[in-house]
Tab-separated table of C-alpha atoms and ligand atoms in Angstrom:
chain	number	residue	atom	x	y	z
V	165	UNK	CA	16.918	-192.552	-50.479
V	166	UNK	CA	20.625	-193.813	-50.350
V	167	UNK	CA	23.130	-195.366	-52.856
V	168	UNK	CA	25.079	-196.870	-51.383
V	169	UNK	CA	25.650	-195.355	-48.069
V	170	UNK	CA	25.137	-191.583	-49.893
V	171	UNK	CA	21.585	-189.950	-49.601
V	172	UNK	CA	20.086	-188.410	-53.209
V	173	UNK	CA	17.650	-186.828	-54.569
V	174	UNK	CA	16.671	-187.369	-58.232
V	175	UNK	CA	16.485	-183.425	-58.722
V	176	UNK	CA	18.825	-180.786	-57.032
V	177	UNK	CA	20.075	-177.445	-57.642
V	178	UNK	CA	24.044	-177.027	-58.244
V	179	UNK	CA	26.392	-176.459	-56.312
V	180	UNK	CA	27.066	-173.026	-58.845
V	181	UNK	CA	23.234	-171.977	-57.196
V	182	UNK	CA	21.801	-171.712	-60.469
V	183	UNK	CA	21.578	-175.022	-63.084
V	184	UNK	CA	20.169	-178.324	-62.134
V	185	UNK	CA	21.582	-181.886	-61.439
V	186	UNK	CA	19.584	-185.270	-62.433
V	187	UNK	CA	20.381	-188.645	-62.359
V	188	UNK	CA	20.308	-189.739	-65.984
V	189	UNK	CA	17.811	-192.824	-65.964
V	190	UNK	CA	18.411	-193.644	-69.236
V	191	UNK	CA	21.829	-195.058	-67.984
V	192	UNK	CA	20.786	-196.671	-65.403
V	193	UNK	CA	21.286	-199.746	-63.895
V	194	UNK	CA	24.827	-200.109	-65.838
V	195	UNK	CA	26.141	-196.478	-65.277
V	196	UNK	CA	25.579	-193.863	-62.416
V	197	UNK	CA	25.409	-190.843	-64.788
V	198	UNK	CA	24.471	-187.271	-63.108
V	199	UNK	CA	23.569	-184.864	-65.978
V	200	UNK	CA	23.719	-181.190	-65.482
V	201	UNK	CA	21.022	-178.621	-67.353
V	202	UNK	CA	21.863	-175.199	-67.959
V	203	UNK	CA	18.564	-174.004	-70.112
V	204	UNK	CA	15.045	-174.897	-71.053
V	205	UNK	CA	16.389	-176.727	-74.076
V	206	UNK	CA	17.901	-179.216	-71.554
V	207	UNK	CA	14.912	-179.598	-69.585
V	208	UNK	CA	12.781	-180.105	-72.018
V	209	UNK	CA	15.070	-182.681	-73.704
V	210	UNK	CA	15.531	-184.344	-70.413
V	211	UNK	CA	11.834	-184.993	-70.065
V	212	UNK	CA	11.085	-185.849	-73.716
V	213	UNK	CA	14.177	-188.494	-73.799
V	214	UNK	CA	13.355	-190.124	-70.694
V	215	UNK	CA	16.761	-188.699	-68.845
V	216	UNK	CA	14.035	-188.299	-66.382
V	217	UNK	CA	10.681	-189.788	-65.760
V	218	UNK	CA	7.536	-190.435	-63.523
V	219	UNK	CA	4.925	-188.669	-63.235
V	220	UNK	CA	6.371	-186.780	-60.121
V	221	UNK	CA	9.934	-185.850	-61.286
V	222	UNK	CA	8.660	-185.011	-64.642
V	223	UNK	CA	6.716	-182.305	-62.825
V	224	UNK	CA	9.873	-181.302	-60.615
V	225	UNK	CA	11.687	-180.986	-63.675
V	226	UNK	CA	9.338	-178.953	-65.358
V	227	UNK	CA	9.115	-176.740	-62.215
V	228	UNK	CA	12.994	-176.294	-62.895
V	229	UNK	CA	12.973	-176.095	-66.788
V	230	UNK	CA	11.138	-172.783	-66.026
V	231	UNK	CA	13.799	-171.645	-63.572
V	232	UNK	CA	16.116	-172.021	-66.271
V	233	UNK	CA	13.780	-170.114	-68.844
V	234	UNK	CA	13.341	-167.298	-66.834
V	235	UNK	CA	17.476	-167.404	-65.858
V	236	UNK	CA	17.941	-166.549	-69.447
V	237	UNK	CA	14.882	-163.892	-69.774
V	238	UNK	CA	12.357	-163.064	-67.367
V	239	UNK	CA	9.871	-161.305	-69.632
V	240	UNK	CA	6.277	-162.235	-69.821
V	241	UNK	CA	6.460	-163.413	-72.925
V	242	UNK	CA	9.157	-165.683	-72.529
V	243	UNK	CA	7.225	-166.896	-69.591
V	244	UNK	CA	4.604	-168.219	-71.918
V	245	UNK	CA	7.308	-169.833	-74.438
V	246	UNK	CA	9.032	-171.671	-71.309
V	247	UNK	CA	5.428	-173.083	-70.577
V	248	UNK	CA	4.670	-174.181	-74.424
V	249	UNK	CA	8.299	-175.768	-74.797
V	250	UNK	CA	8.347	-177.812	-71.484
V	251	UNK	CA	4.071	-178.770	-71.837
V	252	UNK	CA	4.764	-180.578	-75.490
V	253	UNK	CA	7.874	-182.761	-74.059
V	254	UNK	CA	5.142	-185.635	-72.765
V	255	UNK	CA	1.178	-185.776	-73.337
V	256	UNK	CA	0.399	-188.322	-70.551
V	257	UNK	CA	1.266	-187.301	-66.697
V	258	UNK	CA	-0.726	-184.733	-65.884
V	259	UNK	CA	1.807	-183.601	-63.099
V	260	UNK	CA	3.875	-181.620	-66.254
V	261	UNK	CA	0.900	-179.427	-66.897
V	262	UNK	CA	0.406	-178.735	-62.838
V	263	UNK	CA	3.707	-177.832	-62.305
V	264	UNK	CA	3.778	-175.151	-65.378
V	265	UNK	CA	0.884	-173.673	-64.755
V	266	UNK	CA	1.792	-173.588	-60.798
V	267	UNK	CA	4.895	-172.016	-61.597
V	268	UNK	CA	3.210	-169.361	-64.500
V	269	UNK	CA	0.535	-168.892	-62.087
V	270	UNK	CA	2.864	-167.720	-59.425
V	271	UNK	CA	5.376	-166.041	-61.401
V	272	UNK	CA	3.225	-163.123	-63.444
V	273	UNK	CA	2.221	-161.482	-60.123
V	274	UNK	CA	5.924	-161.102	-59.432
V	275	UNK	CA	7.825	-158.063	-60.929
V	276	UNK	CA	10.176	-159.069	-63.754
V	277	UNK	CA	13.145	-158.109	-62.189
V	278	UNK	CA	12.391	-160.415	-59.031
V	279	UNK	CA	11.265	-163.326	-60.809
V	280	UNK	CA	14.645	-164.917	-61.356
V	281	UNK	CA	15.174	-165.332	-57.734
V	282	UNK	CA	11.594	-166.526	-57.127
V	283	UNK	CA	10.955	-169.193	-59.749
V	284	UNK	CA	13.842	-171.185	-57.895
V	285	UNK	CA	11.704	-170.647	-54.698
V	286	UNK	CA	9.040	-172.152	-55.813
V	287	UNK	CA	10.491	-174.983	-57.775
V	288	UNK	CA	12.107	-176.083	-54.812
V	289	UNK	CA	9.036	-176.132	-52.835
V	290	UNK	CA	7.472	-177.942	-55.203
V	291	UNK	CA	10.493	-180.740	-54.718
V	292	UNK	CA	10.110	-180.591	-50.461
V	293	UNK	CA	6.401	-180.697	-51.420
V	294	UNK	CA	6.618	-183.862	-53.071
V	295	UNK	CA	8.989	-185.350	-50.580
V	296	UNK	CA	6.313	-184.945	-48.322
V	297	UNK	CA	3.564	-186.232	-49.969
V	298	UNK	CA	5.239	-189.014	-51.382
V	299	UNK	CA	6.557	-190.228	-47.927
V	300	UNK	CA	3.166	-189.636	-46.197
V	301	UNK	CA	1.372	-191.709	-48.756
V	302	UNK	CA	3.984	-194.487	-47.835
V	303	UNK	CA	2.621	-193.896	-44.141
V	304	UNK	CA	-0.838	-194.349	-44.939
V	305	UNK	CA	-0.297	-197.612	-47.550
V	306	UNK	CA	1.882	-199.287	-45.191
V	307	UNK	CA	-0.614	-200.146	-42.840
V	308	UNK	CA	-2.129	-202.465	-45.764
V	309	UNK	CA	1.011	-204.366	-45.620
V	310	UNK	CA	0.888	-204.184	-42.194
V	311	UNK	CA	-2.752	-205.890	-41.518
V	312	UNK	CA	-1.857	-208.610	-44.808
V	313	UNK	CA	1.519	-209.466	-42.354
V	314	UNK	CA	-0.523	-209.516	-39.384
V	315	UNK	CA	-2.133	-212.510	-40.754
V	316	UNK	CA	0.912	-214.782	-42.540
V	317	UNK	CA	3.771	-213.770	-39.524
V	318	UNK	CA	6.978	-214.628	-40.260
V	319	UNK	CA	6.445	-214.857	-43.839
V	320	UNK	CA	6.958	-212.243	-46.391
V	321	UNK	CA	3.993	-210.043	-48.053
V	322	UNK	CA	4.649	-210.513	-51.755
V	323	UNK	CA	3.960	-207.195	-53.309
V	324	UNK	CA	3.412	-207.102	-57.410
V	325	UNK	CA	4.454	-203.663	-58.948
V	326	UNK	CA	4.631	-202.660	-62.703
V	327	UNK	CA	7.319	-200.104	-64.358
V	328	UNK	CA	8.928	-197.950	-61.922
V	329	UNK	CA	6.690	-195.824	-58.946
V	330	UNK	CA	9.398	-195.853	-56.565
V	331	UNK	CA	11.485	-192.808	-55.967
V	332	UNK	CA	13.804	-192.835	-59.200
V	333	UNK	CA	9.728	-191.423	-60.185
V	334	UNK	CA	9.888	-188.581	-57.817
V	335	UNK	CA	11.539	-186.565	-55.951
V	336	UNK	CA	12.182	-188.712	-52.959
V	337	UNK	CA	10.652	-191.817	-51.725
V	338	UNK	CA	8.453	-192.753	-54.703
V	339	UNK	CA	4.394	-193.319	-54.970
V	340	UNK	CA	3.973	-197.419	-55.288
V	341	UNK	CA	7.552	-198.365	-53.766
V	342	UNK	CA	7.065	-195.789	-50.656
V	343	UNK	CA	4.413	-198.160	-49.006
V	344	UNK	CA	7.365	-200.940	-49.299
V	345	UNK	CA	10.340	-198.738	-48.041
V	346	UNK	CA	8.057	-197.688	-45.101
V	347	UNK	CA	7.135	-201.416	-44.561
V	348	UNK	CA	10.853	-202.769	-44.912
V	349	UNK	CA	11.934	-200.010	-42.892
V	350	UNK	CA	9.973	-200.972	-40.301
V	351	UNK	CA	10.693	-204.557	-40.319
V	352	UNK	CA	7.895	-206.183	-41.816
V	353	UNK	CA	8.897	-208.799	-44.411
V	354	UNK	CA	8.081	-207.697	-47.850
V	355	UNK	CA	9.413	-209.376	-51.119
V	356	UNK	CA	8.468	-207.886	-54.393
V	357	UNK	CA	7.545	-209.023	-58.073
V	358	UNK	CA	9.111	-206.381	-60.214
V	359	UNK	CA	7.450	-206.543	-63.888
V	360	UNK	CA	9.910	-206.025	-66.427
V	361	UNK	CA	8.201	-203.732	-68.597
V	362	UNK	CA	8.599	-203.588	-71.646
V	363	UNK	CA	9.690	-201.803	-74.035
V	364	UNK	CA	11.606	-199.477	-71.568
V	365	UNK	CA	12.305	-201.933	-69.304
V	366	UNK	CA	11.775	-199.510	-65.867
V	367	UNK	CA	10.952	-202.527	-64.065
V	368	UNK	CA	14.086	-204.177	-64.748
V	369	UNK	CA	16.397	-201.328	-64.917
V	370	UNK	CA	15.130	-199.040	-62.223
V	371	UNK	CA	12.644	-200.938	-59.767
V	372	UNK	CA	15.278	-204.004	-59.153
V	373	UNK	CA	17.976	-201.559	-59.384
V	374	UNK	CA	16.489	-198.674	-56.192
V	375	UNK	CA	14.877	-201.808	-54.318
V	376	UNK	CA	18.108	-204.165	-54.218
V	377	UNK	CA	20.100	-200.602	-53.317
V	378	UNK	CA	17.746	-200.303	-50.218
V	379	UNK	CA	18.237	-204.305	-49.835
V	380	UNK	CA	14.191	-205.122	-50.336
V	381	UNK	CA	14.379	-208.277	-51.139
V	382	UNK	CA	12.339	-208.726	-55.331
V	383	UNK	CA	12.355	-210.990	-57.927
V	384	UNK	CA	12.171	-209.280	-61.852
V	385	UNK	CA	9.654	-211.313	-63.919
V	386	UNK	CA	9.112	-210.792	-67.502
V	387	UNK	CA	5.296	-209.045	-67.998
V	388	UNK	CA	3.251	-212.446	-69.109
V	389	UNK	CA	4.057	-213.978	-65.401
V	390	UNK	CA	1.850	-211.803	-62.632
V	391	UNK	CA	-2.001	-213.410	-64.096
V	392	UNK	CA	0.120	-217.261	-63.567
V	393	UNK	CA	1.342	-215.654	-59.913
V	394	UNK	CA	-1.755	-214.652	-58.939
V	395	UNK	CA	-3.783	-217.812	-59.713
V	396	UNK	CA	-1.100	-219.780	-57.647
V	397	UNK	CA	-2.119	-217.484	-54.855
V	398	UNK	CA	1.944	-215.815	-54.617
V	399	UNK	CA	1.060	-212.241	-54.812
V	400	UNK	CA	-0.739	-210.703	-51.828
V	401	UNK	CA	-1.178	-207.319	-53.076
V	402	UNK	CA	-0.528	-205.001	-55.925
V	403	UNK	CA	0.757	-201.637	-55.682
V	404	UNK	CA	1.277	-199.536	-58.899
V	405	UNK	CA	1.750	-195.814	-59.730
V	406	UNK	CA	-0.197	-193.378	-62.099
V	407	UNK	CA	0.592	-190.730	-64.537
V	408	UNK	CA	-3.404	-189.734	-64.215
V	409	UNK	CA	-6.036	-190.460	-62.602
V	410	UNK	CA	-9.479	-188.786	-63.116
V	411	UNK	CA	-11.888	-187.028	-61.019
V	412	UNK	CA	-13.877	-190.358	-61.002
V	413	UNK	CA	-10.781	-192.602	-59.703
V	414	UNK	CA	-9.821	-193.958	-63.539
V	415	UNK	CA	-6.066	-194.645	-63.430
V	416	UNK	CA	-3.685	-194.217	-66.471
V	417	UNK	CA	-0.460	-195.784	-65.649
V	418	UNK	CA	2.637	-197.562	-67.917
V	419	UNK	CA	1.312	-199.779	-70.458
V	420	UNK	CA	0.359	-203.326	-69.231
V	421	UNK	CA	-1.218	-202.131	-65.680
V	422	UNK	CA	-5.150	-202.749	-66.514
V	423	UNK	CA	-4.123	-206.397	-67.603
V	424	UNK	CA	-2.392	-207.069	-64.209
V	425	UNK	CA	-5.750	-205.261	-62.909
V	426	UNK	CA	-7.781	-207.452	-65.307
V	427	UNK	CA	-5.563	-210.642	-63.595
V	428	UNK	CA	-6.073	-209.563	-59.905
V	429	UNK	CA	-9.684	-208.788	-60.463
V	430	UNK	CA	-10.495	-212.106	-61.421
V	431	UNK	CA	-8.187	-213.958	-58.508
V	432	UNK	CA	-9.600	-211.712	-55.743
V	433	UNK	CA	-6.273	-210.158	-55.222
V	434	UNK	CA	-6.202	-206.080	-53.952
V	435	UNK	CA	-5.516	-203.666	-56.612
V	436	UNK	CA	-4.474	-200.467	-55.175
V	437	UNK	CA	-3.338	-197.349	-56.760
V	438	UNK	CA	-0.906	-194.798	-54.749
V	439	UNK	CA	-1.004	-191.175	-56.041
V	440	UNK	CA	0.270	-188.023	-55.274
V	441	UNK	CA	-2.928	-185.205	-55.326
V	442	UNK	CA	-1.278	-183.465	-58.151
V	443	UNK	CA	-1.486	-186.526	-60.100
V	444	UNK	CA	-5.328	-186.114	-60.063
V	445	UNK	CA	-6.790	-184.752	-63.384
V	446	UNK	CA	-10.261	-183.003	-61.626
V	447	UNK	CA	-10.910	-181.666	-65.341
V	448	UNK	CA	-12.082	-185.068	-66.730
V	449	UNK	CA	-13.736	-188.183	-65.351
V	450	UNK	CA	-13.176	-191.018	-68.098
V	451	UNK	CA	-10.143	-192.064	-68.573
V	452	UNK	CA	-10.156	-194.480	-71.474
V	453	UNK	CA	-12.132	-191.416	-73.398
V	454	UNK	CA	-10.395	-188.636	-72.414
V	455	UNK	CA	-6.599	-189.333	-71.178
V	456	UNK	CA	-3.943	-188.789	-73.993
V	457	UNK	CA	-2.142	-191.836	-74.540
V	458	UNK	CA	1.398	-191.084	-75.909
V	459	UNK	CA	2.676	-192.825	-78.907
V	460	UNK	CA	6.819	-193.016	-78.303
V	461	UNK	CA	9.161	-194.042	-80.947
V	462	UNK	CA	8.806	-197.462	-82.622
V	463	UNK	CA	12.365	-197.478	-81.682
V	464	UNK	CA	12.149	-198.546	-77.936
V	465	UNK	CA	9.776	-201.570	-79.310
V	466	UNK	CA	12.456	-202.688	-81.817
V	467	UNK	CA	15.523	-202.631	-79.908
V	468	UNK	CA	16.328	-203.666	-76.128
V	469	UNK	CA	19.197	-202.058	-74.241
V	470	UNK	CA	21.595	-203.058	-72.144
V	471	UNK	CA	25.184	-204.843	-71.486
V	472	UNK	CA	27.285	-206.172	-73.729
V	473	UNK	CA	29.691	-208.821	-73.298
V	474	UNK	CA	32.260	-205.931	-73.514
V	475	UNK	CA	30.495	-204.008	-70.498
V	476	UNK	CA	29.427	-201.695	-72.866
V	477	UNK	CA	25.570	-200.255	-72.837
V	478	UNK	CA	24.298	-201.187	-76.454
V	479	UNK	CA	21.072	-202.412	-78.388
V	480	UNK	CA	19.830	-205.216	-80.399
V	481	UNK	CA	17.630	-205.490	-82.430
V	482	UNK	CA	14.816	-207.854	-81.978
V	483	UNK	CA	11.982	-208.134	-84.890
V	484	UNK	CA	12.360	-208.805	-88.317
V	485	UNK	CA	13.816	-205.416	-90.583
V	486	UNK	CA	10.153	-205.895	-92.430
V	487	UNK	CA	8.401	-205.858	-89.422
V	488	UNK	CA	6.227	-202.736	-88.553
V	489	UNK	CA	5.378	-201.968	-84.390
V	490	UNK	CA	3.338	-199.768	-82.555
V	491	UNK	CA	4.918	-198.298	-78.778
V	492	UNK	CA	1.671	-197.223	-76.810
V	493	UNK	CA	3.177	-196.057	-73.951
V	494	UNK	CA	-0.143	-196.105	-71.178
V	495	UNK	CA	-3.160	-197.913	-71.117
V	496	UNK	CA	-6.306	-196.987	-68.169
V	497	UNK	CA	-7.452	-199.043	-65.603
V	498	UNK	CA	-11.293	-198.037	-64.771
V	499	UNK	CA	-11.938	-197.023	-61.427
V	500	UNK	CA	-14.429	-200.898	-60.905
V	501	UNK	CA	-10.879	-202.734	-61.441
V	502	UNK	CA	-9.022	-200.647	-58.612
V	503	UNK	CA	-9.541	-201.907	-55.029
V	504	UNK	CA	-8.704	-198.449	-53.806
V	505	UNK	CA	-6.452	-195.171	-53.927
V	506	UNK	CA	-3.362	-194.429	-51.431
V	507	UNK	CA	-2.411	-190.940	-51.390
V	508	UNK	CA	-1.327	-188.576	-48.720
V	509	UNK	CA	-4.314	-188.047	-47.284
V	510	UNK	CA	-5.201	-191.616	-46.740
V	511	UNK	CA	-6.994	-194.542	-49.032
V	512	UNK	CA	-10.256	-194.408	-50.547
V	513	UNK	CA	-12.104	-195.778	-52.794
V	514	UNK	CA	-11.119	-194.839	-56.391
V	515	UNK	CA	-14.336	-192.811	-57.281
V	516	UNK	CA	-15.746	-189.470	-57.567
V	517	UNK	CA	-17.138	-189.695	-53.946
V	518	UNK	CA	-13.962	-191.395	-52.464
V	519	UNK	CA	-11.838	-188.603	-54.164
V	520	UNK	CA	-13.866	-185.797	-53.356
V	521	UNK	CA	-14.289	-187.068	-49.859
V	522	UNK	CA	-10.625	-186.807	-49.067
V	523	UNK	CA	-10.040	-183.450	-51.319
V	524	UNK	CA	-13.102	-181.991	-50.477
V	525	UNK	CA	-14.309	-181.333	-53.623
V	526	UNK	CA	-17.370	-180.645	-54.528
V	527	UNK	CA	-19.320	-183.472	-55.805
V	528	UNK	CA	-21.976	-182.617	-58.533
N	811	MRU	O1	7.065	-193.611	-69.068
N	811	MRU	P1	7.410	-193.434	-67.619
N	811	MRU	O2	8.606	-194.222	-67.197
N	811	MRU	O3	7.527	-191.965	-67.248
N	811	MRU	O4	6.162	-194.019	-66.852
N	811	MRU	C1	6.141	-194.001	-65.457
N	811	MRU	C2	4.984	-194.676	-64.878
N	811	MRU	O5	4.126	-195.187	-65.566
N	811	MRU	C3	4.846	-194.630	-63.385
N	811	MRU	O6	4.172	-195.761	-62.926
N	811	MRU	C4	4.025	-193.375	-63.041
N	811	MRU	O7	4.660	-192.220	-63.499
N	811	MRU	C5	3.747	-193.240	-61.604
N	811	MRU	S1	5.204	-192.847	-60.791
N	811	MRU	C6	5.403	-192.298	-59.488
C-alpha cells in the first residue's frame, strides 16, 4: 500500500542484502520510524515489544528472525535455539509457530553450508505468499460489500472493524481492511467505524492512520460505541481479523471482538471473520478452552500514549497509583456468533465442515 505517493511493505530485506527493515508501529501515527534488525535478538524483541504486530507480519518476521539466526550460525543446533527464542516472543497468533516450524521444516534437509542463502528464500516467499493471500481474500470479501451497496446506491456501506487487520498486520494489503481497499478501490462507497482499542490503541493509531493514508473515508470511536451503532441500524457489516481460529471456525482476535460479536448478534447485523489459512489452528477445535490468551504488561492498561502539547510522543498515567489492572490481550468469539469466514479461498461458514470444505480437510 502507499504513503503518501511511496509504495511499502511492512517487512523488506536491506538494501546491504542481508538485515531486515520494519516500520516501527509502536511510533506510529506521530512518527514514521523504519527500524533495521541485524540478529535474532532484534527479531525477537521486535515481536515481543509490539515494533511489529498482527498475526501475519508477526509470522513474516519470525520467518526473518530465523534468517538472521542462521546469518550468524547455521548449525542444527542453533536452528533449534532460533525456533525457541522467536516461539516465546507472543503465545496468541498462531501464524508465529507456522512460520518457525515452516522455516525449521525446510531448512534441516538443506546442507549447513547452503542454508544461509536459503532461509532468505524462503522467508521471502513466505512475504509474496502472504501478499497474495491477503489480497485475494480482499477479492472474495468485497463482493459482500458489493451486494450490501447494491441495495443502499449512492450511499456509503458503513463497515465496523476492531484493532488493526489492515495491512500495517501483514505483509501487504491486510486481512479485515483488504475487503475495504478492494471495495474503495473499486469505487464503491465505504465509510468505516474504527474501534479505538484499548489499551494499545491499534484502532486509533494504526487503522485511522493506513485508512485516511489510502483516503477511506472512517470515523475512530472509543470501544463502548459499536452495540449503540448497531441498534441505531449505522453499521452494515463487521469485518475483523484473527490471531486464531480453530479447526471448528472459533475466532481469537484483540480483546473486545466477541462483545462487538455479542452486539451484532443480537441486532441482526453480519459478523464476518477474514483469515489468512495459516491463521487456522487445525490442532484444536475450542477456542475459549484451548487458545492461549496472553497476559501483556499492566503497563499498556495504566498509561496511554501519544502527543504532547510539545509534539513530543509521551504517556500519562490514568488510574489511581493504588490501583491494581489486569491487560488480557484476546478474548474468542465462538464459531455460532460469526456469520461467516473470508479467506483466500472464498467465505464459508465458520465451522468444521465450512473449513474443511474449502481446505479439504478431512472431517472426522
Ligand atoms: O496485539 P496485536 O496488535 O498483534 O493484535 C492484532 C489483532 O488482534 C489483529 O486483529 C489480528 O492479528 C488479525 S490481523 C491481520
Amino acid at each position: 500500500m502507499k504513503i503518501d505517493g511511496t509504495a511499502y511493505r511492512t517487512i523488506w530485506l536491506s538494501a546491504d542484502g542481508w538485515s531486515v527493515d520494519i516500520i516501527d508501529q509502536t511510533k506510529l501515527p506521530h512518527e514514521f520510524v523504519i527500524e533495521n534488525l541485524r540478529s535474532v535478538t532484534d527479531a525477537a524483541h521486535a515481536i515481543s515489544a509490539m515494533l511489529v504486530r498482527g498475526a501475519p507480519l508477526i509470522g513474516a518476521t519470525a520467518a526473518y528472525g530465523v534468517c538472521l539466526g542462521i546469518n550468524e550460525d547455521p548449525s542444527d543446533e542453533n536452528l533449534r535455539r532460533i525456533g525457541g527464542t522467536l516461539i516465546a516472543t507472543r503465545p496468541t497468533a498462531v501464524n508465529l509457530r507456522w512460520a518457525i516450524h515452516r522455516m525449521q521444516a525446510y531448512l534441516q534437509d538443506i546442507e549447513v553450508e547452503k542454508r544461509r542463502e536459503a532461509s532468505y528464500a524462503m522467508a521471502a516467499e513466505i512475504c509474496d505468499e502472504d501478499v497474495s493471500i491477503c489480497s485475494a481474500l480482499g477479492d472474495h470479501g468485497m463482493t459482500l460489500i458489493e451486494e450490501i451497496s447494491k441495495k443502499k446506491p449512492g450511499e456509503a456501506v458503513n463497515i465496523l472493524t476492531h484493532c488493526n487487520a489492515g495491512w500495517l498486520a501483514t505483509v501487504d494489503w491486510g486481512t479485515a481492511l483488504s475487503p475495504i481497499y478492494k471495495a474503495h478501490n473499486a469505487g464503491i462507497p465505504v465509510h468505516v467505524w474504527v474501534d479505538e482499542t484499548r489499551p494499545r490503541n491499534q484502532g486509533a493509531h494504526l487503522t485511522a492512520w493506513e485508512l485516511g493514508k489510502h483516503g477511506v473515508d472512517h470515523t475512530l470511536i472509543v470501544d463502548n460505541v459499536g452495540g449503540h451503532l448497531m441498534q441505531h441500524g449505522m453499521v452494515d457489516l463487521c469485518i475483523t481479523g484473527t490471531d486464531r481460529t480453530t479447526a471448528a471456525g472459533d475466532v481469537c482476535n484483540k480483546i473486545g471482538t466477541y462483545l462487538k460479536a455479542l452486539a451484532a448478534k443480537d441486532n441482526n447485523v453480519p459478523f464476518y471473520v477474514a483469515l489468512p489459512s495459516p491463521t487456522i489452528d487445525w490442532e484444536i477445535e475450542d477456542g475459549v478452552a484451548d487458545v492461549p490468551i496472553e497476559v501483556r504488561n499492566s503497563h499498556e492498561v495504566d498509561y496511554v500514549q501519544g502527543l504532547d502539547s510539545n509534539g513530543v510522543i509521551s504517556e500519562v498515567r490514568i488510574l489511581p497509583e493504588f490501583s491494581p489492572s489486569k491487560n488480557y490481550a484476546f478474548d474468542v468469539t465462538p464459531a455460532r456468533l460469526v456469520t461467516g469466514l473470508i479467506t483466500e479461498r472464498g467465505i464459508c461458514p465458520a465451522s468444521k465442515v465450512g473449513l474443511a470444505g474449502l481446505f479439504e480437510r478431512n472431517v472426522a
